[in-house]
CSV table of N, CA and C in Angstrom, one decimal:
chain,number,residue,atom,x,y,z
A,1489,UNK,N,-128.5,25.1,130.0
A,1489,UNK,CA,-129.4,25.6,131.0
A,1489,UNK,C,-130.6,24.7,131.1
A,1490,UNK,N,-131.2,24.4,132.1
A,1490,UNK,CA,-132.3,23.2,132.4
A,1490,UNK,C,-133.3,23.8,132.0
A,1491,UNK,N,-133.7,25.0,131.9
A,1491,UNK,CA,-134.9,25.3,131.2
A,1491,UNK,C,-135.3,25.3,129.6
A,1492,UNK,N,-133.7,25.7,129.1
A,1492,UNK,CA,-133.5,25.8,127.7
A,1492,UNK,C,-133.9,23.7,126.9
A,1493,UNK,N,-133.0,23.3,127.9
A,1493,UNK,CA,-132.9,21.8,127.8
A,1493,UNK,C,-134.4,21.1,127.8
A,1494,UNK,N,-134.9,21.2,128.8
A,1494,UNK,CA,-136.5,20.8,128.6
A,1494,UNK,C,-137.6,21.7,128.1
A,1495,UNK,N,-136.9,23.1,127.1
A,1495,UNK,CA,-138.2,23.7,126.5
A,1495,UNK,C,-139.2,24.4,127.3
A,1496,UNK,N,-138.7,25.2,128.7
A,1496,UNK,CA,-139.5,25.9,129.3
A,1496,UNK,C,-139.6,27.2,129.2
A,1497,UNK,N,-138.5,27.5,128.5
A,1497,UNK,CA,-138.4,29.3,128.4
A,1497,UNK,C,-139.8,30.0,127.7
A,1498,UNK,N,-140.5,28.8,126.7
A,1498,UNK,CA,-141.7,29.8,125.9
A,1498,UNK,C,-142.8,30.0,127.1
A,1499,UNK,N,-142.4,29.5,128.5
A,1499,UNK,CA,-143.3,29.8,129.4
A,1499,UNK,C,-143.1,30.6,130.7
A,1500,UNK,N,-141.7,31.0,130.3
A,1500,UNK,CA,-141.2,32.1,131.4
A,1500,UNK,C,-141.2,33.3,131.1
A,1501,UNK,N,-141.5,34.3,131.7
A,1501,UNK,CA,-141.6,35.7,131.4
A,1501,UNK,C,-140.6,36.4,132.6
A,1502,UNK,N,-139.8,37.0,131.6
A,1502,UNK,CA,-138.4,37.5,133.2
A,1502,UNK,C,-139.2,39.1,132.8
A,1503,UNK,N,-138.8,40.0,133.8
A,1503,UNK,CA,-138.9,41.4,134.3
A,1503,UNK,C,-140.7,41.9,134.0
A,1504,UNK,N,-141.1,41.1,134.7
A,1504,UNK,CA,-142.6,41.0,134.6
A,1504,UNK,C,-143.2,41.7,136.0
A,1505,UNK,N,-144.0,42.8,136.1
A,1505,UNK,CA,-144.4,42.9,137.4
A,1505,UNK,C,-146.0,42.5,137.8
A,1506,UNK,N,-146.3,42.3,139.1
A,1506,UNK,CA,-147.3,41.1,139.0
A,1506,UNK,C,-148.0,42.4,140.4
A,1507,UNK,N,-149.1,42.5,139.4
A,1507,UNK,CA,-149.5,43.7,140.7
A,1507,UNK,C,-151.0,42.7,141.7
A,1508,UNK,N,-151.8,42.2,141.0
A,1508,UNK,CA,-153.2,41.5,141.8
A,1508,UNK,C,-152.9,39.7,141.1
A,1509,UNK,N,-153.0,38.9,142.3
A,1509,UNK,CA,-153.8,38.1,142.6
A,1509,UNK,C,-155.0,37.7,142.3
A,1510,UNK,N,-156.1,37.4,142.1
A,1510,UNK,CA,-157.3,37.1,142.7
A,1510,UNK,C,-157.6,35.5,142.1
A,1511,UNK,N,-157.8,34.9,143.3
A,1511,UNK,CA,-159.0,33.6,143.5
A,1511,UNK,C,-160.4,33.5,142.5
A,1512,UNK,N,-160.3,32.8,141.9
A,1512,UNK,CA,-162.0,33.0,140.9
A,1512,UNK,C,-162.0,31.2,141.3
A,1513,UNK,N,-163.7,31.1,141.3
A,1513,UNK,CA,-163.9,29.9,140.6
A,1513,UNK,C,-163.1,28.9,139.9
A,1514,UNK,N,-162.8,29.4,138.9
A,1514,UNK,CA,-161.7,27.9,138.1
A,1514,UNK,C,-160.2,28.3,138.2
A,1515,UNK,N,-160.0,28.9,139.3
A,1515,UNK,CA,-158.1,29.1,139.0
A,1515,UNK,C,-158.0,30.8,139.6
A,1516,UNK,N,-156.7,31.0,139.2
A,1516,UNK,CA,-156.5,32.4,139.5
A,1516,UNK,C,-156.4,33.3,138.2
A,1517,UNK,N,-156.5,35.0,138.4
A,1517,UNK,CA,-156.2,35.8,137.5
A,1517,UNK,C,-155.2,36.7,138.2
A,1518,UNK,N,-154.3,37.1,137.2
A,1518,UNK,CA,-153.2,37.7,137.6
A,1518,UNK,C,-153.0,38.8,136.8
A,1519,UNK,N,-153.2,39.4,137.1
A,1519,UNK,CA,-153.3,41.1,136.6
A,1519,UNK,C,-151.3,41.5,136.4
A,1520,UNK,N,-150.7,42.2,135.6
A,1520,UNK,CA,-149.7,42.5,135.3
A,1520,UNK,C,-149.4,43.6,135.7
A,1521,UNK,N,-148.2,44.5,136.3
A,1521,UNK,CA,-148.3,45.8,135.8
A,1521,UNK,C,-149.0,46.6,133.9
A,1522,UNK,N,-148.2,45.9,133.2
A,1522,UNK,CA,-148.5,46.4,132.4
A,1522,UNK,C,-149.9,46.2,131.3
A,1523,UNK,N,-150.6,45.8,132.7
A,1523,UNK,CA,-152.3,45.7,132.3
A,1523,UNK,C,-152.3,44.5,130.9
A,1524,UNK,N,-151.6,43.5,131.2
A,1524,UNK,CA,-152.1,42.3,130.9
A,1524,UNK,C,-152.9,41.5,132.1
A,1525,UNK,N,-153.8,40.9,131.2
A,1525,UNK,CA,-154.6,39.6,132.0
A,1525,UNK,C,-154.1,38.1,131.8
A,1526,UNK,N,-153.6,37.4,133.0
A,1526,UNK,CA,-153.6,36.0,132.6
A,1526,UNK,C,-154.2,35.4,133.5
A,1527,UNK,N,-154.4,33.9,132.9
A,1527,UNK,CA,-155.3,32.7,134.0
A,1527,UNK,C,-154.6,32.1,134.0
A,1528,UNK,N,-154.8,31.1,135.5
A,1528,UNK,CA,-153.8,30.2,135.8
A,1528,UNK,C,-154.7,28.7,136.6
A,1529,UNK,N,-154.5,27.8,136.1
A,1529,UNK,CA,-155.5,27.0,137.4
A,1529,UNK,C,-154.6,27.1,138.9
A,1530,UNK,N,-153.2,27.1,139.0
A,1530,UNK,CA,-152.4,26.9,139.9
A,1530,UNK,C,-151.5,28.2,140.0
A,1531,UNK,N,-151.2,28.5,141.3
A,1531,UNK,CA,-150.0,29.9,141.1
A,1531,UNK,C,-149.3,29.2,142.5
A,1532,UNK,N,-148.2,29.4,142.2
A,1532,UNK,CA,-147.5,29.6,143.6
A,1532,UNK,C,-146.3,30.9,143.9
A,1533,UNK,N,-146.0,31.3,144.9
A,1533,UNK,CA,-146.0,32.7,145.0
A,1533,UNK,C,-144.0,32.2,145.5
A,1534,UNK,N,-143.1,32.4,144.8
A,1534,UNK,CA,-141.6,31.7,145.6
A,1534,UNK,C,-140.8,32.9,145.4
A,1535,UNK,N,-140.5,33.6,146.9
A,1535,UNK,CA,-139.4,34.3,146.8
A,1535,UNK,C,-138.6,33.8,147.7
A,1536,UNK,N,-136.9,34.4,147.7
A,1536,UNK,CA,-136.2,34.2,148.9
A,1536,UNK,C,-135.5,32.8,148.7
A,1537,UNK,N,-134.3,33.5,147.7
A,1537,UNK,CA,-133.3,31.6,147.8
A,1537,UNK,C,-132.6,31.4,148.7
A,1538,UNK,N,-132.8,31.8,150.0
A,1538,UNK,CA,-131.8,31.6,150.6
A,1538,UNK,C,-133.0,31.1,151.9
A,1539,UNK,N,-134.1,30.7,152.0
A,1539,UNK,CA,-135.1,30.0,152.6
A,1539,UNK,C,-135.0,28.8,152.5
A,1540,UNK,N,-135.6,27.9,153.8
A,1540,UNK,CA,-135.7,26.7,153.7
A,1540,UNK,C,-136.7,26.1,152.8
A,1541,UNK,N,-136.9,25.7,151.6
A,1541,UNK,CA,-138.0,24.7,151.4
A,1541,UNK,C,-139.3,24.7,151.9
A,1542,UNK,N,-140.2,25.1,151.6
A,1542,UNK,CA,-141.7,24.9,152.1
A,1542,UNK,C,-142.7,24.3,151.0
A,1543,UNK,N,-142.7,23.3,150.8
A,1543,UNK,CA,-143.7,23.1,149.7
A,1543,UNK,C,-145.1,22.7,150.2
A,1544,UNK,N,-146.1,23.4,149.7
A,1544,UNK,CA,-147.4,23.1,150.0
A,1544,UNK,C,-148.1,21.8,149.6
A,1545,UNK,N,-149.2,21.2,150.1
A,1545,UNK,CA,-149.8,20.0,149.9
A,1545,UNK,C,-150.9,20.3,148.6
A,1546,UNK,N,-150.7,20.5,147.0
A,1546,UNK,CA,-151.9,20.6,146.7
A,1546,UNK,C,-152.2,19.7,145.9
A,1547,UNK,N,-153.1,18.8,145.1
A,1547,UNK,CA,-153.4,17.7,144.7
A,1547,UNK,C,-153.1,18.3,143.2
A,1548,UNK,N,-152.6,17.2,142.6
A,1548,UNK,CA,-152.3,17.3,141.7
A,1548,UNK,C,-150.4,18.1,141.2
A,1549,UNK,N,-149.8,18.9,142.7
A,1549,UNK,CA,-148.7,18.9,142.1
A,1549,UNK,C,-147.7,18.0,142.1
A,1550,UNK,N,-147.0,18.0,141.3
A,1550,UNK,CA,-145.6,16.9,141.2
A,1550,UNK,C,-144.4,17.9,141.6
A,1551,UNK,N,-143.4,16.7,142.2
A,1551,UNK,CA,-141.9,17.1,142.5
A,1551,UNK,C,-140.7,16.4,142.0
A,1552,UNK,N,-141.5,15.2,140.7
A,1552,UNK,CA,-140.6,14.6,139.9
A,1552,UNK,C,-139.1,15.2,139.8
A,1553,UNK,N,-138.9,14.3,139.1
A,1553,UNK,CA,-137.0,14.5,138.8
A,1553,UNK,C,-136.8,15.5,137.8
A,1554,UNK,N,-138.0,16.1,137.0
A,1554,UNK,CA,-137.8,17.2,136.2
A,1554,UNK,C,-138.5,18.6,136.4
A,1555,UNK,N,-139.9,17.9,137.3
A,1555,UNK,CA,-141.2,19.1,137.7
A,1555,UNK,C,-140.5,20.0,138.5
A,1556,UNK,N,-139.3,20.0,139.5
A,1556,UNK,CA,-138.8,20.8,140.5
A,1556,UNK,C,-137.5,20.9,140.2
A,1557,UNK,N,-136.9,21.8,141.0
A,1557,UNK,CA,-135.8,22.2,140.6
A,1557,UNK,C,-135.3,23.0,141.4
A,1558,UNK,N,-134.0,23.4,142.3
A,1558,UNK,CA,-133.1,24.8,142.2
A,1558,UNK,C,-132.1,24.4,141.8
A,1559,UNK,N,-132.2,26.1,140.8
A,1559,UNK,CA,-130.7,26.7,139.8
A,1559,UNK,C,-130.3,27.7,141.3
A,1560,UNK,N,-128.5,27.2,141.4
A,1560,UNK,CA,-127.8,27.7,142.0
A,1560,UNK,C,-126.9,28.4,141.0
């Protein structure tokens, strides 16, 4: 699995529900259902695999040969 392979799983969280958003000063905070708090400098919001591609302009992201990805 590509995630397993480059060591991303200690940063993925599956069956997670993500109730608030909010914008702050240095980044975002994202509220959990289960009333955790986390910070993020970047969030992007991706549903819908069966959508065309839309990637935003934002400084600093990469789309390198490893940074991006779809698992089919």
């Amino acid at each position: 699995m590509y995630a397993e392979h480059f060591d991303l799983m200690k940063h993925i969280q599956f069956n997670v529900v993500v109730k608030y958003i909010t914008e702050e000063d240095n980044g975002f905070r994202v509220e959990l259902e289960n009333g955790a708090l986390e910070h993020f400098e970047k969030v992007m919001l991706c549903t819908g695999h069966h959508a065309e591609p839309l990637h935003p302009q934002l400084r600093g992201l990469s789309f390198g040969w490893f940074s991006f990805f779809i698992d089919k």
